[in-house]
Tab-separated table of C-alpha atoms and ligand atoms in Angstrom:
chain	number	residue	atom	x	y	z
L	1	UNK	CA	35.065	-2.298	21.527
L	2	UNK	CA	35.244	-6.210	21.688
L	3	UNK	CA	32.654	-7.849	24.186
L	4	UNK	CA	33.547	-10.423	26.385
L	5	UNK	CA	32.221	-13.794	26.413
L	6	UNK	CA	32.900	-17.219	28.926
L	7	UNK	CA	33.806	-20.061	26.805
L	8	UNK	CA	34.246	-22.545	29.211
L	9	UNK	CA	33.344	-22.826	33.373
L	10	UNK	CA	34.195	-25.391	35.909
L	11	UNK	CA	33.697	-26.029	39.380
L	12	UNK	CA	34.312	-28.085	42.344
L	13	UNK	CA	31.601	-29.200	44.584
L	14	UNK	CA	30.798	-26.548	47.096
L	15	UNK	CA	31.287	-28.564	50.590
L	16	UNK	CA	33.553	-30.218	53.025
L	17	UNK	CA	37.040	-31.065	51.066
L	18	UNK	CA	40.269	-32.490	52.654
L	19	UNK	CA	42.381	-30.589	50.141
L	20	UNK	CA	44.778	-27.441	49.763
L	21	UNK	CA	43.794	-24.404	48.178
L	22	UNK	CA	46.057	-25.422	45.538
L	23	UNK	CA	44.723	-28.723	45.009
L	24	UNK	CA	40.911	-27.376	45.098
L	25	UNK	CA	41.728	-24.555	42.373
L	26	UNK	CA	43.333	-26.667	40.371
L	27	UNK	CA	40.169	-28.817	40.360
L	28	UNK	CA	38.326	-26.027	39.092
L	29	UNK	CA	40.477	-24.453	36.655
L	30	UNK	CA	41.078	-27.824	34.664
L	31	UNK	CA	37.565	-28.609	34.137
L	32	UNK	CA	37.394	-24.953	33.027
L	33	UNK	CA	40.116	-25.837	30.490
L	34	UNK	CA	39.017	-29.093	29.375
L	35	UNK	CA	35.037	-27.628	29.228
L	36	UNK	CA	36.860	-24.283	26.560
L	37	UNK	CA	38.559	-26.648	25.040
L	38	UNK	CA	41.756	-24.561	25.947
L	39	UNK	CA	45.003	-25.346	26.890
L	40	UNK	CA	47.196	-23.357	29.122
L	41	UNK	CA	49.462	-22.218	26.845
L	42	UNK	CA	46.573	-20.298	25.389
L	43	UNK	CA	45.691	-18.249	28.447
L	44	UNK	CA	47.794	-14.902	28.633
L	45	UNK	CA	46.254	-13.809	32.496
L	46	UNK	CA	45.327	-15.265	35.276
L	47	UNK	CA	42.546	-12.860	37.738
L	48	UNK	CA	42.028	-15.003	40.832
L	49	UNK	CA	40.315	-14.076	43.948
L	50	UNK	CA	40.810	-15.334	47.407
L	51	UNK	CA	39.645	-13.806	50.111
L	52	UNK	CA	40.967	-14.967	54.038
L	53	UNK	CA	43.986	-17.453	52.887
L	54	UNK	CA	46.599	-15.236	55.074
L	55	UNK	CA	44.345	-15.127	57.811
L	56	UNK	CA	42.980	-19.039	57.704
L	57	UNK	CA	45.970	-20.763	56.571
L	58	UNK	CA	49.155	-18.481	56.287
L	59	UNK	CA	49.073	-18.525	52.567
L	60	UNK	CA	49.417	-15.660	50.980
L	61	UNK	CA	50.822	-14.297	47.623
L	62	UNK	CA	48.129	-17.246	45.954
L	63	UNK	CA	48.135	-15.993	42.568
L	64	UNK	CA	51.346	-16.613	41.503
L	65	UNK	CA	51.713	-20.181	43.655
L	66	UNK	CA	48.479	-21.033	41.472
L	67	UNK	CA	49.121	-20.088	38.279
L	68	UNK	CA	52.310	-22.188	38.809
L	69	UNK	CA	49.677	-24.995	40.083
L	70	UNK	CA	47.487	-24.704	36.710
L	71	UNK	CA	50.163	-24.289	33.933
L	72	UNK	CA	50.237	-20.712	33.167
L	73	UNK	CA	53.513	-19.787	35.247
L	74	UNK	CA	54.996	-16.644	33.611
L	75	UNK	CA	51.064	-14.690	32.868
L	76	UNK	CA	50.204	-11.623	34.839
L	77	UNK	CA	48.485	-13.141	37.505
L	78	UNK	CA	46.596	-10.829	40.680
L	79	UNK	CA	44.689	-11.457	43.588
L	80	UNK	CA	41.631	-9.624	44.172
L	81	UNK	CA	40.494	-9.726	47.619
L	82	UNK	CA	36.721	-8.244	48.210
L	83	UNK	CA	34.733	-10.152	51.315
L	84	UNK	CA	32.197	-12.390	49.451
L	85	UNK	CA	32.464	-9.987	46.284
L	86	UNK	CA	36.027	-11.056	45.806
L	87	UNK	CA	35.267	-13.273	42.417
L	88	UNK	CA	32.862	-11.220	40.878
L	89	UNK	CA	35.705	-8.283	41.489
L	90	UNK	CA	38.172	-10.995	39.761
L	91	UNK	CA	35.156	-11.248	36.582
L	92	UNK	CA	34.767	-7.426	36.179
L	93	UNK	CA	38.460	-6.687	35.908
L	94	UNK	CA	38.784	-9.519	33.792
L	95	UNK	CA	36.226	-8.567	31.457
L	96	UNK	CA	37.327	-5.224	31.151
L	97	UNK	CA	40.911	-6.232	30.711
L	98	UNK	CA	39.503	-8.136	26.926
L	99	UNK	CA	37.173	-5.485	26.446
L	100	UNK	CA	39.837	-2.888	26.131
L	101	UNK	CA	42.283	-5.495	24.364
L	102	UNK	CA	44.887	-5.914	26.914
L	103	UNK	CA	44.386	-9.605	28.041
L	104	UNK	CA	43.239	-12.204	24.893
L	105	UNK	CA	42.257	-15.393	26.802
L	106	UNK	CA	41.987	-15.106	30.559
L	107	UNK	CA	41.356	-17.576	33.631
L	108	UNK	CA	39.472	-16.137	36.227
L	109	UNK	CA	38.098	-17.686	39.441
L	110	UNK	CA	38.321	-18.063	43.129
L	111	UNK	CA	39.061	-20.902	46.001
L	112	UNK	CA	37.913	-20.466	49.811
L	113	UNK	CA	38.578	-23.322	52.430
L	114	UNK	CA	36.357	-22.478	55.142
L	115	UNK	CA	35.351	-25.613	57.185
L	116	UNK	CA	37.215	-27.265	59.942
L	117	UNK	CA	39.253	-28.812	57.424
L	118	UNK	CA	41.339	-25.988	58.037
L	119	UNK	CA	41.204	-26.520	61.775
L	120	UNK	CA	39.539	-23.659	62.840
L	121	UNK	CA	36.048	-24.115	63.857
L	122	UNK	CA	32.562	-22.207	63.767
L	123	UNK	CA	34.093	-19.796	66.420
L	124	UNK	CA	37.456	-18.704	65.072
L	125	UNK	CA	35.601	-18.546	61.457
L	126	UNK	CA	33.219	-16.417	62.182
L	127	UNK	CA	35.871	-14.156	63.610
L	128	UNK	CA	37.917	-14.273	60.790
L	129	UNK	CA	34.628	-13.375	58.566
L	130	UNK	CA	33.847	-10.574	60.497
L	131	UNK	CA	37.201	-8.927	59.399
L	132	UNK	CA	35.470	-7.732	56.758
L	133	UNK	CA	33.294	-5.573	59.269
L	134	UNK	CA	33.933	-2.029	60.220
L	135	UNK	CA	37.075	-2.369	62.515
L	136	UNK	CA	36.507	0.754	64.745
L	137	UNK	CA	32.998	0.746	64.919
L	138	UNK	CA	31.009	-2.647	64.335
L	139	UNK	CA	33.983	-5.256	65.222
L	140	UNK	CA	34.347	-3.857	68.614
L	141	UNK	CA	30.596	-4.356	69.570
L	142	UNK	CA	30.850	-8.221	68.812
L	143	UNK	CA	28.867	-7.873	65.232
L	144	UNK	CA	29.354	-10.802	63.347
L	145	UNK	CA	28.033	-11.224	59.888
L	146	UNK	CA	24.791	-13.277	61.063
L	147	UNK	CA	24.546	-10.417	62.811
L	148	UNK	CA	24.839	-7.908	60.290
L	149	UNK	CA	22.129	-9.316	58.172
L	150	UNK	CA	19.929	-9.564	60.828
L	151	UNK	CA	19.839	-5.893	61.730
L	152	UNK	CA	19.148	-5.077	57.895
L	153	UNK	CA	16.468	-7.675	57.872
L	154	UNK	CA	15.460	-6.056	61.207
L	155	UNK	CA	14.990	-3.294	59.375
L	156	UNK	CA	13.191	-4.417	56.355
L	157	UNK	CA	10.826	-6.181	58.597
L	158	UNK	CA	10.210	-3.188	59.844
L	159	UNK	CA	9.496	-1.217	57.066
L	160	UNK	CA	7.172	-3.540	55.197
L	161	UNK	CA	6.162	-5.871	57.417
L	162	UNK	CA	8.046	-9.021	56.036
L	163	UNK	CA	7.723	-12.171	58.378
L	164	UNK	CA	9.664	-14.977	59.472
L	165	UNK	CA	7.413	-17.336	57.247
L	166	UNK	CA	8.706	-15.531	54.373
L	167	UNK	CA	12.324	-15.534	55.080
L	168	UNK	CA	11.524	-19.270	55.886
L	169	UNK	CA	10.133	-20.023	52.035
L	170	UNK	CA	13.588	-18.928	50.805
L	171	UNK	CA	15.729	-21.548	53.166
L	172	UNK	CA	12.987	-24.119	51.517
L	173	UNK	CA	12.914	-22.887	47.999
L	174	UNK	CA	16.923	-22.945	47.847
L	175	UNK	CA	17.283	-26.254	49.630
L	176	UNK	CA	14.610	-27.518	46.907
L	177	UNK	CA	16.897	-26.433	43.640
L	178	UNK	CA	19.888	-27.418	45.831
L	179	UNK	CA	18.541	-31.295	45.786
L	180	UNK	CA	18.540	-30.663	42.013
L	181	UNK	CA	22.365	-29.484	41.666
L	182	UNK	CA	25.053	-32.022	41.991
L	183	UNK	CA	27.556	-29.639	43.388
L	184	UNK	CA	25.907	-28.415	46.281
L	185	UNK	CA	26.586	-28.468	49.663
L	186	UNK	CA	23.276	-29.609	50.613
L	187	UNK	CA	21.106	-31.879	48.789
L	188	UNK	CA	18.281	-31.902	51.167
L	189	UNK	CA	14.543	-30.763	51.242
L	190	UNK	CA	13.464	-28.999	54.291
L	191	UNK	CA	10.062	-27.411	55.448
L	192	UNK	CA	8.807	-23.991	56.925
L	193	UNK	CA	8.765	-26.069	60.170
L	194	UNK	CA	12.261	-26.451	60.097
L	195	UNK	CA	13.636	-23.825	59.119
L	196	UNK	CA	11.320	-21.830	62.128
L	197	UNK	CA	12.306	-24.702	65.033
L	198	UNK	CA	15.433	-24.524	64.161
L	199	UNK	CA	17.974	-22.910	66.766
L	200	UNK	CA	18.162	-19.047	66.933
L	201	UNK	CA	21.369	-17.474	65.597
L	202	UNK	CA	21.029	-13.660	65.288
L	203	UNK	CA	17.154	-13.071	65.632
L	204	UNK	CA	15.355	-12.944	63.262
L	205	UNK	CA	18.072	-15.728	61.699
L	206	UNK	CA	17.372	-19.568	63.349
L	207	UNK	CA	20.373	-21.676	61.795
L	208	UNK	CA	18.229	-22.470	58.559
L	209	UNK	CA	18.289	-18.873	57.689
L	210	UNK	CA	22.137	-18.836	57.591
L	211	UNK	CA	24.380	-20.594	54.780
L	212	UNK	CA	26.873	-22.803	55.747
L	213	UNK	CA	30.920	-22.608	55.548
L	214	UNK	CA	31.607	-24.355	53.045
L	215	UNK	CA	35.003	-25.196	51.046
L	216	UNK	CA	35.216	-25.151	47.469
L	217	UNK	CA	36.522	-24.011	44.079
L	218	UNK	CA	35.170	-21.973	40.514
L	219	UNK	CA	36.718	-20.975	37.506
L	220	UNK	CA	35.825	-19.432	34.341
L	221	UNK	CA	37.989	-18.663	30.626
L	222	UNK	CA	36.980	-15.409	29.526
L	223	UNK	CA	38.284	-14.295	25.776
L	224	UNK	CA	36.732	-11.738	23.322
L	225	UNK	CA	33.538	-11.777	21.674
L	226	UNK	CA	35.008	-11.852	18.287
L	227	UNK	CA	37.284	-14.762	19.307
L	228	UNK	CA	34.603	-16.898	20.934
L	229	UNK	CA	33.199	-18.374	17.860
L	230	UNK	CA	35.803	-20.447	17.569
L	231	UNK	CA	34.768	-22.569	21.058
L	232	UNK	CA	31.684	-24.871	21.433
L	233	UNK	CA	29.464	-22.777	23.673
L	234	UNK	CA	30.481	-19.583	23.990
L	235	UNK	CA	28.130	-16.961	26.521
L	236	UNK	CA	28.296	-13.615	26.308
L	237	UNK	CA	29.173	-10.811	28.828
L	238	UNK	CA	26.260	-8.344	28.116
L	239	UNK	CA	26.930	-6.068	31.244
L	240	UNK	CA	28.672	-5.871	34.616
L	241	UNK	CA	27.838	-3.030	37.415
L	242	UNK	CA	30.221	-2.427	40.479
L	243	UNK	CA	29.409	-0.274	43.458
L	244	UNK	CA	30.235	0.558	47.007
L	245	UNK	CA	28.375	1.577	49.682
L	246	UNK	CA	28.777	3.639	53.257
L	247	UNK	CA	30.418	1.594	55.806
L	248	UNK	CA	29.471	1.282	58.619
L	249	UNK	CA	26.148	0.094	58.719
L	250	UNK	CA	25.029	3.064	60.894
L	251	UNK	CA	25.965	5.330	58.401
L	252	UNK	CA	23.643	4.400	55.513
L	253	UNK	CA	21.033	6.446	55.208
L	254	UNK	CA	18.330	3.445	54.091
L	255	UNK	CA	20.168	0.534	55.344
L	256	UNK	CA	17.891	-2.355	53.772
L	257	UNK	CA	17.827	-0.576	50.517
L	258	UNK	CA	21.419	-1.849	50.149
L	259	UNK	CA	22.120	0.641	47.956
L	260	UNK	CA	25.443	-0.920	46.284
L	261	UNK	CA	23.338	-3.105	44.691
L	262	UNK	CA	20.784	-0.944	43.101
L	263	UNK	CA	23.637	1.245	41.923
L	264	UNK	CA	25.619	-1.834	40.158
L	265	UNK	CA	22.149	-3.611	39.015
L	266	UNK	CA	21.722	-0.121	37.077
L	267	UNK	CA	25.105	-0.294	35.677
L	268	UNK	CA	24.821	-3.344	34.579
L	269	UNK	CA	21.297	-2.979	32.739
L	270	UNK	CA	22.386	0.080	31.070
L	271	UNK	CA	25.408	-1.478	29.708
L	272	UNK	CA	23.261	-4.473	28.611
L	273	UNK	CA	20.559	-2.374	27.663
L	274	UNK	CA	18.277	-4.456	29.452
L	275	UNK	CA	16.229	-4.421	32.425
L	276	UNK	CA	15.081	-6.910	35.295
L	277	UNK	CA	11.803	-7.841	33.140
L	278	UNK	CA	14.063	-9.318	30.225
L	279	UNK	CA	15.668	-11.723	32.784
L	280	UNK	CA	14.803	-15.389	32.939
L	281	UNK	CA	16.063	-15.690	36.210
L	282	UNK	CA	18.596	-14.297	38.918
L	283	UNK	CA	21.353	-15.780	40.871
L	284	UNK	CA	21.594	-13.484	44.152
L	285	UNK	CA	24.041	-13.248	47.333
L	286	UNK	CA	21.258	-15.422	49.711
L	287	UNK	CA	24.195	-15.408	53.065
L	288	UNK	CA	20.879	-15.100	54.868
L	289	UNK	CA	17.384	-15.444	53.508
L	290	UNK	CA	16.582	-11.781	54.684
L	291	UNK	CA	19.617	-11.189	52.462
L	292	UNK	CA	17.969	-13.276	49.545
L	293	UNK	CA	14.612	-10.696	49.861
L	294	UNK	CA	16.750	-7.567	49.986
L	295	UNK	CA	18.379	-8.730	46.788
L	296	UNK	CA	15.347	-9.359	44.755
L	297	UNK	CA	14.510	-6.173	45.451
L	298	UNK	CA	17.471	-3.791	44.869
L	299	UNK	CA	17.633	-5.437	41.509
L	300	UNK	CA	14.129	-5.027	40.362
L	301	UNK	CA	12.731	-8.423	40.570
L	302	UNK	CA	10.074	-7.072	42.608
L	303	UNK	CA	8.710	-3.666	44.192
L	304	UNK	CA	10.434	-2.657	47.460
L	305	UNK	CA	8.536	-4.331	50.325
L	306	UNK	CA	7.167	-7.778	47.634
L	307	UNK	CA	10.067	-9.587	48.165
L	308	UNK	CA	9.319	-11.615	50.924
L	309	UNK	CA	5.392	-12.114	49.716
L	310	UNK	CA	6.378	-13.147	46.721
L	311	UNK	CA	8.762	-15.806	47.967
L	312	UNK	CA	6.144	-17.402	49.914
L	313	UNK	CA	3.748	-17.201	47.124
L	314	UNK	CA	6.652	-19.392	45.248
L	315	UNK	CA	7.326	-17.073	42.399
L	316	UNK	CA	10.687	-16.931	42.616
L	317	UNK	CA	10.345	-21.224	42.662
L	318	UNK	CA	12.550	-23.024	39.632
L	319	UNK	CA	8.883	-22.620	38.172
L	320	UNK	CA	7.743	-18.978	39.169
L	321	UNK	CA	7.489	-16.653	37.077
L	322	UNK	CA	10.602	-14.722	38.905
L	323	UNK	CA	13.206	-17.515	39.076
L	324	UNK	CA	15.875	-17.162	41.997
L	325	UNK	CA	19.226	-19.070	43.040
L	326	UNK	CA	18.242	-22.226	40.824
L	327	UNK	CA	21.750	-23.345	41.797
L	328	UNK	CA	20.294	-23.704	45.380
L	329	UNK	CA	22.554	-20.300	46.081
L	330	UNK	CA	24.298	-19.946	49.466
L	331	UNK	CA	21.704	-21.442	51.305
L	332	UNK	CA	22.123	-24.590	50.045
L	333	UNK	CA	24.661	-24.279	47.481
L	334	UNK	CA	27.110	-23.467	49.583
L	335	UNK	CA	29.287	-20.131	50.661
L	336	UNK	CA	33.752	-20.741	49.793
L	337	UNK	CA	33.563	-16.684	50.457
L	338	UNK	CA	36.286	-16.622	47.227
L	339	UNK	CA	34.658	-18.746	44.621
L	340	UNK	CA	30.903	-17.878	45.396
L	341	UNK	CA	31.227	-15.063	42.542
L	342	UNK	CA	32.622	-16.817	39.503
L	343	UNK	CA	30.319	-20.214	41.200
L	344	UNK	CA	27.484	-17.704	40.117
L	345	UNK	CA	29.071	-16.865	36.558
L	346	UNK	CA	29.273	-20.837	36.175
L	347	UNK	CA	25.768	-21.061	36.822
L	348	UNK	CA	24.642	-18.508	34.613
L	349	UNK	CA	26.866	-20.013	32.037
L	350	UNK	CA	25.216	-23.091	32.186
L	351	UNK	CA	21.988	-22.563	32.598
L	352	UNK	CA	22.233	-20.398	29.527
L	353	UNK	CA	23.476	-23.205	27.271
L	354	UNK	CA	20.947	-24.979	28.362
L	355	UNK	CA	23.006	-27.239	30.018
L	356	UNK	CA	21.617	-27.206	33.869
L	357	UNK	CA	19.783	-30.748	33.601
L	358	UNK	CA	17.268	-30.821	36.456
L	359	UNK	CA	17.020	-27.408	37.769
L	360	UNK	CA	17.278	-25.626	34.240
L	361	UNK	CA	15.327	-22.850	33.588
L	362	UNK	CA	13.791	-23.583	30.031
L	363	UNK	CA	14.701	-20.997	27.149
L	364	UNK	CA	16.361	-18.598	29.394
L	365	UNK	CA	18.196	-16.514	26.886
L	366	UNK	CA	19.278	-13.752	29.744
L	367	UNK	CA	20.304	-13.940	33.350
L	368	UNK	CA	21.538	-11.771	36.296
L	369	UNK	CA	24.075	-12.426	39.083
L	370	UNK	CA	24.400	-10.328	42.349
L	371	UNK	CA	27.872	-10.730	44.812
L	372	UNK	CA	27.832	-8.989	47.578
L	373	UNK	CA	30.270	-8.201	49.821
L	374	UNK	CA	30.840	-6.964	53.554
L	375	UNK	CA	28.289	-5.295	55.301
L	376	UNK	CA	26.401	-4.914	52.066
L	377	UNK	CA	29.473	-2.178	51.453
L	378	UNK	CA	30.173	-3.829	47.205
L	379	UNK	CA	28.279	-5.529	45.242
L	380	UNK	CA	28.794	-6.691	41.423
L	381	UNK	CA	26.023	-7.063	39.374
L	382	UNK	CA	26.905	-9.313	36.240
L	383	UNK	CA	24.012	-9.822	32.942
L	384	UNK	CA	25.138	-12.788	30.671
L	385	UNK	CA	23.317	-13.670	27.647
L	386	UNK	CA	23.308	-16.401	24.989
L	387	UNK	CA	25.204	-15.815	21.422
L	388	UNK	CA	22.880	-14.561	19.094
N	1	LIG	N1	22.261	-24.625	57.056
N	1	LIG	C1	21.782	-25.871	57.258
N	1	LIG	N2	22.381	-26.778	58.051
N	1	LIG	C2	23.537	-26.402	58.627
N	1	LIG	C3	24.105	-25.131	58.458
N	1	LIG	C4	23.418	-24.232	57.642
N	1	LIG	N3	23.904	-23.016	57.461
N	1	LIG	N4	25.245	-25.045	59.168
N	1	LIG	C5	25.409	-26.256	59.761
N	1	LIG	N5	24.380	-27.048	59.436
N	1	LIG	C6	24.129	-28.398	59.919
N	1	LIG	C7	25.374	-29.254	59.881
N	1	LIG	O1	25.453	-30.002	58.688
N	1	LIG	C8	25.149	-30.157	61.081
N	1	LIG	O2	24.233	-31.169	60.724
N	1	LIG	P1	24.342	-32.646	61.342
N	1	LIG	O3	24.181	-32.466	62.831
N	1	LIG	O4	23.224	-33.377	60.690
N	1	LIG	O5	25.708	-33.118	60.966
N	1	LIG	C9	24.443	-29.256	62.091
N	1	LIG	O6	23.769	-28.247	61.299
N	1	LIG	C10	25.366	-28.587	63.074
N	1	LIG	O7	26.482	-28.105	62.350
N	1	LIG	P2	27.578	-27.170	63.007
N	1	LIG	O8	28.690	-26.992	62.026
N	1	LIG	O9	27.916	-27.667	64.382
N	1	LIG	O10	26.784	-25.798	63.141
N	1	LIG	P3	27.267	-24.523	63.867
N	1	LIG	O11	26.267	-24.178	64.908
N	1	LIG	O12	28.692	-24.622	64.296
N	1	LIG	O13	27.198	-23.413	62.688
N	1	LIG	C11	25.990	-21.617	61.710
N	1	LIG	C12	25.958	-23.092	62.119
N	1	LIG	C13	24.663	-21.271	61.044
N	1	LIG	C14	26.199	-20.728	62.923
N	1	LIG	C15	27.164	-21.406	60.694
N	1	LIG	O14	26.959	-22.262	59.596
N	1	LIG	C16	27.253	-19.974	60.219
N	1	LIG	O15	27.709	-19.088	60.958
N	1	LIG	N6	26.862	-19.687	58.974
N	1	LIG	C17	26.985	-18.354	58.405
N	1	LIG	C18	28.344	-18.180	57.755
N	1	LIG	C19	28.568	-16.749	57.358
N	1	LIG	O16	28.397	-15.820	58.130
N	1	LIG	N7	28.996	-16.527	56.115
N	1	LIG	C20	29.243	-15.197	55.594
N	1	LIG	C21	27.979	-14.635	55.121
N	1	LIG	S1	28.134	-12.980	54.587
């Protein structure tokens, strides 16, 4: 079976943007393009993910309107739609799709406007966002997704005794790598003291904890492994792991195990034949920096309970020895729900050519991405690794 590979990756910055969807996407997807060294008449399918477009701006039916928008009008073109996940959902299908032969050359990627450039503010948003909660039994109680996070950190506080100081170091740590990465939301440092006087959200969460809505576009041109010679920098698709979990939160049996993750991360490894030691570094789902700890744990960066130690001991720093959201992730990075997953396949592509300037993580030859989505109900797991 052929392998996939990414052969060229572009994004917008992750931020405030006075554009459309379209315009955004398009951003993306041409700097994709121009980075393969592809044009569109070369791509033969478009997998594009989007994930609150009907319910923020009335615009729905996207893929079609934006493969019209990037030259490629006429491809099979399909919206995935999976809470934060909704990319990485886009990735796996797409990789698949060359893997079995069906698709040669694909564009995949993912556009989310999410600031009150749309005109809806913190309030509505966060309304919006918790559509992707339980509707019978979490949206009725007022849960909202800072909230969400908070109970599993609750929990995982709990159970190991992880501390607000830790969750703090990860807010730092990100905002640190996110100084280094020309594309993030924010490019400021911050300290522990911040981060704990800033202004409660969803205790344990104070608004340092949380990432920000942010607005912004990724894109990625997948083709097959024995095609990818033929472009400049070509990274290879070694593994990707999908999995659900129970919804509601009430019903999973180990909430802050999130077990979607584990179950993908092990997908993902087996198919790479690989495990979390022969990574250089992760990019995880960090919506909260509770949700940052829980990550590093379900996939095997650390023992269950070490997360949050070892973030304050600074091994998961740009120079630990367990590397985490060098991008800045969520936290600082920035959170356009739809193009957060294929954001993280950018990364990973460029960090694996080398090609991350200031916040690259030197000879990494393998890396892992984790997407989560809802209340920790999917997650994709995705291993890339350079040619060899
Ligand atoms: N991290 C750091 N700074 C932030 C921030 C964040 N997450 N969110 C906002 N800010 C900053 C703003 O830049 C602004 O700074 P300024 O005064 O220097 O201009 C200030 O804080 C106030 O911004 P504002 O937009 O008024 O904040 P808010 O109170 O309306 O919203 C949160 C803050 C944390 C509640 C909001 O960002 C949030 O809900 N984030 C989580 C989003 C989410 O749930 N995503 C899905 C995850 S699964």
């Amino acid at each position: 079976m052929t392998r996939a590979s990414v052969v060229g990756a572009g994004m917008t910055t992750f931020g405030v943007h006075d554009s459309t969807l379209a315009e955004l996407f398009a951003a993306a997807a041409l700097d994709a393009y121009d980075d393969a060294g592809v044009s569109p008449d070369e791509v033969d399918a478009f997998y594009f993910g989007n994930a609150m477009g009907g319910l923020t701006e009335n615009d729905t039916h996207l893929a079609p309107k934006l493969a019209s928008e990037v030259g490629i009008a006429g491809v099979p073109a399909q919206r995935f739609e999976d809470a934060c996940a909704t990319s990485s959902n886009a990735f796996k299908n797409a990789v698949q799709a060359v893997e079995a032969g069906i698709h040669d050359t694909v564009l995949v990627g993912g556009v989310e406007r999410c600031t009150p450039e749309t005109g809806l503010g913190t309030g509505e948003m966060t309304r919006i966002f918790a559509s992707a909660s339980h509707r019978q039994y979490e949206q009725p109680t007022g849960l909202t997704f800072p909230g969400v996070f908070a109970l599993l950190t609750k929990r995982h506080m709990h159970e190991y005794g992880t501390t607000e100081e830790q969750l703090a170091h990860v807010a730092v740590k990100n905002h640190a790598n996110g100084t280094r990465n020309p594309r993030a939301h924010f490019g400021k440092e911050i300290t522990v003291e911040d981060v704990l006087e800033s202004p409660l959200v969803a205790d344990p969460f104070r608004l340092m904890d949380c990432c920000p809505f942010s607005d912004g576009a990724s894109a990625v041109i997948v083709t097959g492994d024995d095609r990818a010679d033929s472009y400049d920098a070509p990274v290879d698709v070694a593994g990707v792991g999908h999995a659900t979990d129970v919804v509601p939160l009430s019903a999973k049996p180990v909430p802050h195990a999130t077990r979607a993750a584990r179950d993908a991360a092990a997908q993902a490894y087996e198919q790479a034949e690989a495990s979390a030691d022969g990574m250089a570094f992760a990019e995880v789902h960090d919506c909260f920096t509770g949700a940052e700890v829980m990550a590093s744990e379900a996939i095997g960066f650390f023992e269950d309970g070490e997360g949050g130690p070892a973030a304050e001991e600074g091994r998961t720093a740009l120079d630990g020895d367990r590397p985490i959201n060098p991008s800045g992730g969520l936290k600082a990075k920035g959170h356009p729900i739809g193009a957060t997953g294929t954001g993280q396949i950018v990364e990973l592509t460029e960090q694996l050519r080398g090609d991350a300037g200031k916040r690259q993580i030197d000879g990494a030859e393998r890396a892992v991405a984790h997407n989560l989505g809802g209340d920790a109900g999917t997650t994709v797991v995705t291993v890339m690794e350079v040619r060899r």
